[in-house]
Short mmCIF file of the C-alpha atoms (twelve columns), coordinates in Angstrom:
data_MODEL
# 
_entry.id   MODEL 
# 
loop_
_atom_site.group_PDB 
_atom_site.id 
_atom_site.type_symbol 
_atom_site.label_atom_id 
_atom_site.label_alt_id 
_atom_site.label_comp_id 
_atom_site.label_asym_id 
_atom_site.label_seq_id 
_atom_site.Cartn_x 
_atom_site.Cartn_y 
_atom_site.Cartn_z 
_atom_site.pdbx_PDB_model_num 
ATOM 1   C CA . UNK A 1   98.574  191.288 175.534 1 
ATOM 2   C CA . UNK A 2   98.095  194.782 176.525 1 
ATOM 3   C CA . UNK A 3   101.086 194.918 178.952 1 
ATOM 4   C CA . UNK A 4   103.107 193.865 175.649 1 
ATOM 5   C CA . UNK A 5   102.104 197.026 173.402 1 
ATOM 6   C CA . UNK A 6   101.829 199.319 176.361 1 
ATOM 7   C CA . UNK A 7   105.128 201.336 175.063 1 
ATOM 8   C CA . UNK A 8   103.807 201.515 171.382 1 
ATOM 9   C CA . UNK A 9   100.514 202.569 172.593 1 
ATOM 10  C CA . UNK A 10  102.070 204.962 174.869 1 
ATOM 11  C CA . UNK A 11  104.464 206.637 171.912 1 
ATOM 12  C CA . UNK A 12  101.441 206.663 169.232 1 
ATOM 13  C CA . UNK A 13  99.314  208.547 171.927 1 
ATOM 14  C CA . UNK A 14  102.200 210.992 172.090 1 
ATOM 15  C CA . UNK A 15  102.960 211.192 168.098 1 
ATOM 16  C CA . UNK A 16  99.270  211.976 167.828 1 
ATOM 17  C CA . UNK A 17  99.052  214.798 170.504 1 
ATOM 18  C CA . UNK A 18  101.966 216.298 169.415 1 
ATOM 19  C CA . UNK A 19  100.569 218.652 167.157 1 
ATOM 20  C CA . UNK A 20  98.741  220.247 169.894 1 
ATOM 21  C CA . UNK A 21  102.313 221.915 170.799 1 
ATOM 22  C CA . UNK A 22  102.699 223.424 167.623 1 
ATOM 23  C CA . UNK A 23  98.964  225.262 168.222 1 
ATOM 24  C CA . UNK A 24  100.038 226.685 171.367 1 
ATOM 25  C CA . UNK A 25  103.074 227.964 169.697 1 
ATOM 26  C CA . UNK A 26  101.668 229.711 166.904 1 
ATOM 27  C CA . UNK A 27  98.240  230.423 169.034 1 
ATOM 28  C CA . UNK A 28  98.532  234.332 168.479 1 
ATOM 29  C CA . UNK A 29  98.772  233.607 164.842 1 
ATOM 30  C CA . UNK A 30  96.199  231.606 164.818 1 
ATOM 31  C CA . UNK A 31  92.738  233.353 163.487 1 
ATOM 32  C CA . UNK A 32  89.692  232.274 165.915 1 
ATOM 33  C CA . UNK A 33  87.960  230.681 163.057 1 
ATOM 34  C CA . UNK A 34  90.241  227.903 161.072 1 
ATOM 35  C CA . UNK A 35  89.126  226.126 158.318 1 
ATOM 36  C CA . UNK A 36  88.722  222.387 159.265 1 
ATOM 37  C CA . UNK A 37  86.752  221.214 155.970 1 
ATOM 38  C CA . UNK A 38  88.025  221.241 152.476 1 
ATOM 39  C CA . UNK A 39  86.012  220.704 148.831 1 
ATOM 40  C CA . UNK A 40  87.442  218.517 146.363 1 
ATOM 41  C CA . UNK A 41  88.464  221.453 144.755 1 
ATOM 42  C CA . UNK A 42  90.663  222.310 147.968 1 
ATOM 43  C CA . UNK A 43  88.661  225.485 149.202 1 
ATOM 44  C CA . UNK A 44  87.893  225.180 152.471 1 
ATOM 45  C CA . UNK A 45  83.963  225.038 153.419 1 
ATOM 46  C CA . UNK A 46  83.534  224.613 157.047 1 
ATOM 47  C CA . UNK A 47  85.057  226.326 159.944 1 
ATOM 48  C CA . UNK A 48  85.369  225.675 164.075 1 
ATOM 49  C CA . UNK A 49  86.912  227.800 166.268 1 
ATOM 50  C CA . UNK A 50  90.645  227.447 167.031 1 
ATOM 51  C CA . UNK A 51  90.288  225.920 170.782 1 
ATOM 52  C CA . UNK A 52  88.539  222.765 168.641 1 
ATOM 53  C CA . UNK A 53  91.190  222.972 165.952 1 
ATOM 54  C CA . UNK A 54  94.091  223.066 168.152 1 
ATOM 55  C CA . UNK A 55  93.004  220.835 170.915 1 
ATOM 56  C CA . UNK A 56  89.686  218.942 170.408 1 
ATOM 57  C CA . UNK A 57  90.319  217.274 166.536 1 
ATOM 58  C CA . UNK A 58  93.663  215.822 168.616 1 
ATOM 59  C CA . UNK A 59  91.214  214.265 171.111 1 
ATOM 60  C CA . UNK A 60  88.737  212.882 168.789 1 
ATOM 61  C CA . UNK A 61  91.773  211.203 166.548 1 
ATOM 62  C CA . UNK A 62  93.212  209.984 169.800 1 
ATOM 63  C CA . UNK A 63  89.402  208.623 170.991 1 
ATOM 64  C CA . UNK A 64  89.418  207.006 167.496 1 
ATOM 65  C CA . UNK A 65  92.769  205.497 167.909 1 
ATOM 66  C CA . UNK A 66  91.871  203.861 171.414 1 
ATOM 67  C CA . UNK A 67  89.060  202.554 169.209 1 
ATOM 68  C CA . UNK A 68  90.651  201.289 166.986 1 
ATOM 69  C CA . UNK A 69  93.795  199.536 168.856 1 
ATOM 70  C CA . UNK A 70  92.102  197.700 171.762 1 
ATOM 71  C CA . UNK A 71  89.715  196.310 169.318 1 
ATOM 72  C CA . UNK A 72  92.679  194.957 167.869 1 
ATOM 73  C CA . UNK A 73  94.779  193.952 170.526 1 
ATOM 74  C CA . UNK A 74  91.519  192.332 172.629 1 
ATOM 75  C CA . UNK A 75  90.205  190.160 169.504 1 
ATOM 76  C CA . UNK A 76  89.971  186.641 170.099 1 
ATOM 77  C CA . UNK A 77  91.675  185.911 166.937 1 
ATOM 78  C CA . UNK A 78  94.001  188.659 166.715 1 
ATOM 79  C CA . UNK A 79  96.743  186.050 166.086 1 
ATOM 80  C CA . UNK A 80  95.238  185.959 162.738 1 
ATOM 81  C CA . UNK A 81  96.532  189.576 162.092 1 
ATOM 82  C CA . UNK A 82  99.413  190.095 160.212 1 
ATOM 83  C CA . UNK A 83  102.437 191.461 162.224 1 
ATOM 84  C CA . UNK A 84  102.990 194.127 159.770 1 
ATOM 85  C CA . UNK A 85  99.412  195.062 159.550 1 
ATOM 86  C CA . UNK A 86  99.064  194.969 163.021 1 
ATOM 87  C CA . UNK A 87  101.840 197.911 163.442 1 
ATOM 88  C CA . UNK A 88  100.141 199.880 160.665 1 
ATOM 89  C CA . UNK A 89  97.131  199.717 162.822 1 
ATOM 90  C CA . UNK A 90  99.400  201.630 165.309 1 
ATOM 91  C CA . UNK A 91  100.465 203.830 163.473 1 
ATOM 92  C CA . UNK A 92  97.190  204.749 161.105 1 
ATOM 93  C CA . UNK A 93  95.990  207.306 163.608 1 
ATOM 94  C CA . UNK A 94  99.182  209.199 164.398 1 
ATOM 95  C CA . UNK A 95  99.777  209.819 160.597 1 
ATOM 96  C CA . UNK A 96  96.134  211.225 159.867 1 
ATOM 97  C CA . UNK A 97  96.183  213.055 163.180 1 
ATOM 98  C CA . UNK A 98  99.795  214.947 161.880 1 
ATOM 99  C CA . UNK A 99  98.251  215.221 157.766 1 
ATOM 100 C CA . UNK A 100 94.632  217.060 159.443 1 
ATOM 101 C CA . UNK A 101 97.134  219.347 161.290 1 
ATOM 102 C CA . UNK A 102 99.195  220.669 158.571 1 
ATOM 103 C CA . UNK A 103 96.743  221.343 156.333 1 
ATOM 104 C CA . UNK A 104 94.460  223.135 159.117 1 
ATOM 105 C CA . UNK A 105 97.572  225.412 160.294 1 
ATOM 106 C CA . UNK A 106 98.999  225.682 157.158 1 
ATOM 107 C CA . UNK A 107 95.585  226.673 155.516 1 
ATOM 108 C CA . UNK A 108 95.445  229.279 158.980 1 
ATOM 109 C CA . UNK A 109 98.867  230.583 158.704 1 
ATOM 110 C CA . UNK A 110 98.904  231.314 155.292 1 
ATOM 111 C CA . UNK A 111 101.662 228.606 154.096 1 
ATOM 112 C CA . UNK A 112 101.152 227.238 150.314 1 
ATOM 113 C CA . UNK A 113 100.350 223.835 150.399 1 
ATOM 114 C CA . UNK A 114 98.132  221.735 148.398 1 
ATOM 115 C CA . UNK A 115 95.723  220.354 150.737 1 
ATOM 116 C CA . UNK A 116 94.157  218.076 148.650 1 
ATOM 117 C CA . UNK A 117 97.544  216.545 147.262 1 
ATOM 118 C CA . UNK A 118 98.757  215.921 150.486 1 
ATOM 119 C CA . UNK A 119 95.045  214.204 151.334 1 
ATOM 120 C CA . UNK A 120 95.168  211.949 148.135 1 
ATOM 121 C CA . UNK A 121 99.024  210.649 148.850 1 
ATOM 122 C CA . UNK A 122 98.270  209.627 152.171 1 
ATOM 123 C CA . UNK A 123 95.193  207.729 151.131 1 
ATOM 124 C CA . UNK A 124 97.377  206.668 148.121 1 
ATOM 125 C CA . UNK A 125 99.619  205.211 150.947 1 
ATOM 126 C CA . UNK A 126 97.335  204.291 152.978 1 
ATOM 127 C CA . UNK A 127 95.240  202.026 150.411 1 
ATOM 128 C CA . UNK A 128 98.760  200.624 149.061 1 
ATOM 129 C CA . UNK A 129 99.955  199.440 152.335 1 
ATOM 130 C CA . UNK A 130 96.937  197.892 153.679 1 
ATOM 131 C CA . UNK A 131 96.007  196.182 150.418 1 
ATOM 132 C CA . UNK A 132 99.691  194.905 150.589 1 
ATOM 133 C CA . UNK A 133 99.065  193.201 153.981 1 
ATOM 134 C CA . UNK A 134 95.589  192.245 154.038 1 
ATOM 135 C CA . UNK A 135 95.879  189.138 151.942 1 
ATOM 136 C CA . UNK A 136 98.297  187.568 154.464 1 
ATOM 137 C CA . UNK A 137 96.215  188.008 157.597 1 
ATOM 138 C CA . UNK A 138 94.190  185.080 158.625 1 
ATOM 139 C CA . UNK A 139 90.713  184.919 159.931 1 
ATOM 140 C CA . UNK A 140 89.937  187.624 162.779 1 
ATOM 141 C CA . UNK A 141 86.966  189.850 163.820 1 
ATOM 142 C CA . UNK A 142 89.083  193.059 163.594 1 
ATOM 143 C CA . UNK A 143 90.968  193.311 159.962 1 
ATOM 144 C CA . UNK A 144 90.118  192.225 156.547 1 
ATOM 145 C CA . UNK A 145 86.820  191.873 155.221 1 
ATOM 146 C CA . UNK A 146 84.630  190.490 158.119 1 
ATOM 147 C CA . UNK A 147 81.582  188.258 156.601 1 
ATOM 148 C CA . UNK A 148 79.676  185.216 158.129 1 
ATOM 149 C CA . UNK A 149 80.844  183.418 155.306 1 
ATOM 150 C CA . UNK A 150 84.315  184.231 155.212 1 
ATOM 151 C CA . UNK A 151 85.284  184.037 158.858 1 
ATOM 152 C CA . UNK A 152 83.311  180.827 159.025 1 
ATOM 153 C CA . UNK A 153 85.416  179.594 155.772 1 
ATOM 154 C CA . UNK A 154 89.202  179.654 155.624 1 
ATOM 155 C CA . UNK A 155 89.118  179.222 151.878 1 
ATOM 156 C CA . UNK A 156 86.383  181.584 151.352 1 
ATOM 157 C CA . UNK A 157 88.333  184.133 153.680 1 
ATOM 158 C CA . UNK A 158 92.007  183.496 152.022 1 
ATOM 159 C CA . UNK A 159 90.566  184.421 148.705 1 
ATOM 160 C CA . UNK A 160 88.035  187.442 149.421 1 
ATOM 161 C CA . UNK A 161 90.849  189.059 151.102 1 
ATOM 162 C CA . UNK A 162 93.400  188.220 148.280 1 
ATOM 163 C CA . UNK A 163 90.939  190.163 145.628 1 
ATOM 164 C CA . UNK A 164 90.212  192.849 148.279 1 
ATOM 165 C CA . UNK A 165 94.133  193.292 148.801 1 
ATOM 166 C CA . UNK A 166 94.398  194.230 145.012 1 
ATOM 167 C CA . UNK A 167 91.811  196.234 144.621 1 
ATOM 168 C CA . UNK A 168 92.991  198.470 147.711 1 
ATOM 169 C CA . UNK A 169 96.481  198.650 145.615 1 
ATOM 170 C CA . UNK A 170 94.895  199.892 142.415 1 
ATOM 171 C CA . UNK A 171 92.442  202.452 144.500 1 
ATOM 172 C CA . UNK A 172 95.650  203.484 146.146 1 
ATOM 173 C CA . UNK A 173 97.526  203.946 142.994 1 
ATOM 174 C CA . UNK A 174 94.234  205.572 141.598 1 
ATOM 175 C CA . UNK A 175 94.387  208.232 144.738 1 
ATOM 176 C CA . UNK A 176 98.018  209.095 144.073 1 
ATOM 177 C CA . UNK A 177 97.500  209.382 139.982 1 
ATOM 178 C CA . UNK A 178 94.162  211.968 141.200 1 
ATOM 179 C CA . UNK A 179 96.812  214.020 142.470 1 
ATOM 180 C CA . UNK A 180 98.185  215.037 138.681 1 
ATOM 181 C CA . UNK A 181 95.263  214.665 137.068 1 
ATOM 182 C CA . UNK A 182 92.462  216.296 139.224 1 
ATOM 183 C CA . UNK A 183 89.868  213.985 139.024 1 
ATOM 184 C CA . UNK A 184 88.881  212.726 142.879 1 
ATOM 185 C CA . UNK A 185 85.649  210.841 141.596 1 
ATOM 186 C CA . UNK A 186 87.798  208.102 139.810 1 
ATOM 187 C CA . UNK A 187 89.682  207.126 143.181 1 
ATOM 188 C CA . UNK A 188 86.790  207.820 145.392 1 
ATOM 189 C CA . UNK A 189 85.206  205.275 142.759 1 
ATOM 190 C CA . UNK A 190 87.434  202.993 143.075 1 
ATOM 191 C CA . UNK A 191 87.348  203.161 146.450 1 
ATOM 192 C CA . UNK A 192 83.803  202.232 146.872 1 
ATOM 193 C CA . UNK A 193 84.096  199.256 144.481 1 
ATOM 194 C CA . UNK A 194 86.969  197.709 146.369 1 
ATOM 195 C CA . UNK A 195 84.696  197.527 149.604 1 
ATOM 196 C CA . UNK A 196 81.849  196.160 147.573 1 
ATOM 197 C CA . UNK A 197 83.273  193.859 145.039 1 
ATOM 198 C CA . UNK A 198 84.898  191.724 147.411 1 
ATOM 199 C CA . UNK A 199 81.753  191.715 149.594 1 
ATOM 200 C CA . UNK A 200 80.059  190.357 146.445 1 
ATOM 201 C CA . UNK A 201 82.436  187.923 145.313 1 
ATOM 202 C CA . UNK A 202 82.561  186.259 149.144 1 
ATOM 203 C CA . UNK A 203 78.780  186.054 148.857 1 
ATOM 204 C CA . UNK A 204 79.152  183.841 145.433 1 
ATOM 205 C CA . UNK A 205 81.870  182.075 146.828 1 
ATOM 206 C CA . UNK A 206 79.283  181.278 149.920 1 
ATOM 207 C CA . UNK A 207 76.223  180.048 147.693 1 
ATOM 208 C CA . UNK A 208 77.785  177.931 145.121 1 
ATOM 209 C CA . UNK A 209 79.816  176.058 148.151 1 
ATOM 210 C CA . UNK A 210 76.505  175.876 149.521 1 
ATOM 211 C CA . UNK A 211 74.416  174.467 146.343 1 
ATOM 212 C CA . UNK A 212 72.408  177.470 146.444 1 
ATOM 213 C CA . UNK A 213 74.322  178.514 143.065 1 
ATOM 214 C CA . UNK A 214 74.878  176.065 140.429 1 
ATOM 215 C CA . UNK A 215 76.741  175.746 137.247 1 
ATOM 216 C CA . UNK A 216 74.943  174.859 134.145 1 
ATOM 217 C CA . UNK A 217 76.543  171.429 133.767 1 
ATOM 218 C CA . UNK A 218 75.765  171.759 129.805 1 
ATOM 219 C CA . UNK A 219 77.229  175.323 129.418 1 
ATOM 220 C CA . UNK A 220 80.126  173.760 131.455 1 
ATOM 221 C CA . UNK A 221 80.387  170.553 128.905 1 
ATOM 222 C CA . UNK A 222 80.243  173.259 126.123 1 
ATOM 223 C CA . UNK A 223 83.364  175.087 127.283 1 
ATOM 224 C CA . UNK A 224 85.539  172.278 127.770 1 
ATOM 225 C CA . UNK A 225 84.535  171.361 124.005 1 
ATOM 226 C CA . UNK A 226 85.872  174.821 122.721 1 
ATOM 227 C CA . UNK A 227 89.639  173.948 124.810 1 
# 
């Protein structure tokens, strides 16, 4: 399995080092403090020296990405993934390792850009594409929402994963809207509530297939009466 993404692995590793280049060419421009941390607000509020900025935020992305893809790629049920989820996987790491980069250097060499847009469209994306694809993977240990209850139940999986695949959609629209109306709380809300809700809704799913939760069979006769 490995031998078969060895040449995607190999260019994503490259895509996501690449920015290193463009620190060594602008190194004399570079101050030796750069801002690596920004507030919602955009103003920056934490600093590391430019030898981490340049070289060791590359390395950690790229430690993360190693992570992330052999976890994939070595999961017992990674036939479960999605095809198209399973190259966004790739290619997840590579595009946040190029979005930190041009807001560090461009926040270092004086260029006007809005930080914090750029931040909230690629989550935007980010949320929108994965919510797009996660209802049509099947059961794995890797990707979608990874419960003793759901990867035990197909059913209970299948539908978990269809609510959690909207709710990423609206949180990503909800990230791109932040960007014109200034208000990060109500995506980074929404964020929060699309990991929990669905988290929730497999555990109901799990006790009322189990007995453990039962419908009232009289409220149930009562609202067939009222159709």
């Amino acid at each position: 399995m490995l031998k078969k993404y060895r040449m995607r692995i190999i260019l994503t590793c490259i895509v996501i080092i690449l920015p290193m280049l463009i620190g060594i060419m602008t190194w004399d421009s570079l101050p030796e403090s750069m801002a690596t941390h920004f507030e919602s607000s955009g103003e920056a509020n934490g600093w590391s020296s430019r030898y981490f900025a340049v070289f060791g935020l590359p390395c950690m992305i790229l430690a993360l990405h190693f992570l992330c893809v052999f976890s994939t790629l070595l999961d017992p049920r990674k036939k479960g993934i999605d095809s198209k989820m399973l190259l966004l996987v790739f290619w997840i790491c590579p595009a946040v390792s190029w979005v930190c980069t041009a807001g560090i250097y461009a926040n270092a060499l004086g260029i006007a850009l809005d930080t914090l847009a750029v931040v909230e469209i690629f989550c935007g994306a980010l949320f929108i594409a994965v919510g797009n694809y996660l209802p049509k993977c099947r059961q794995n240990y890797t990707v979608g929402v990874k419960l003793p209850w759901t990867l035990n139940d197909t059913e209970n999986w299948n539908k978990t994963n269809r609510l959690a695949g909207w709710l990423f959609v609206l949180a990503g629209f909800l990230w791109i809207i932040a960007v014109f109306m200034g208000r990060i709380l109500l995506p980074t809300a929404a964020t929060i509530l699309a990991a929990v809700i669905p988290a929730g809704y497999s555990l109901v799913l799990y006790l009322r297939k189990s007995g453990y939760l039962k419908k009232d069979p009289e409220t149930d006769i009562a609202a067939a009466q009222r159709y």
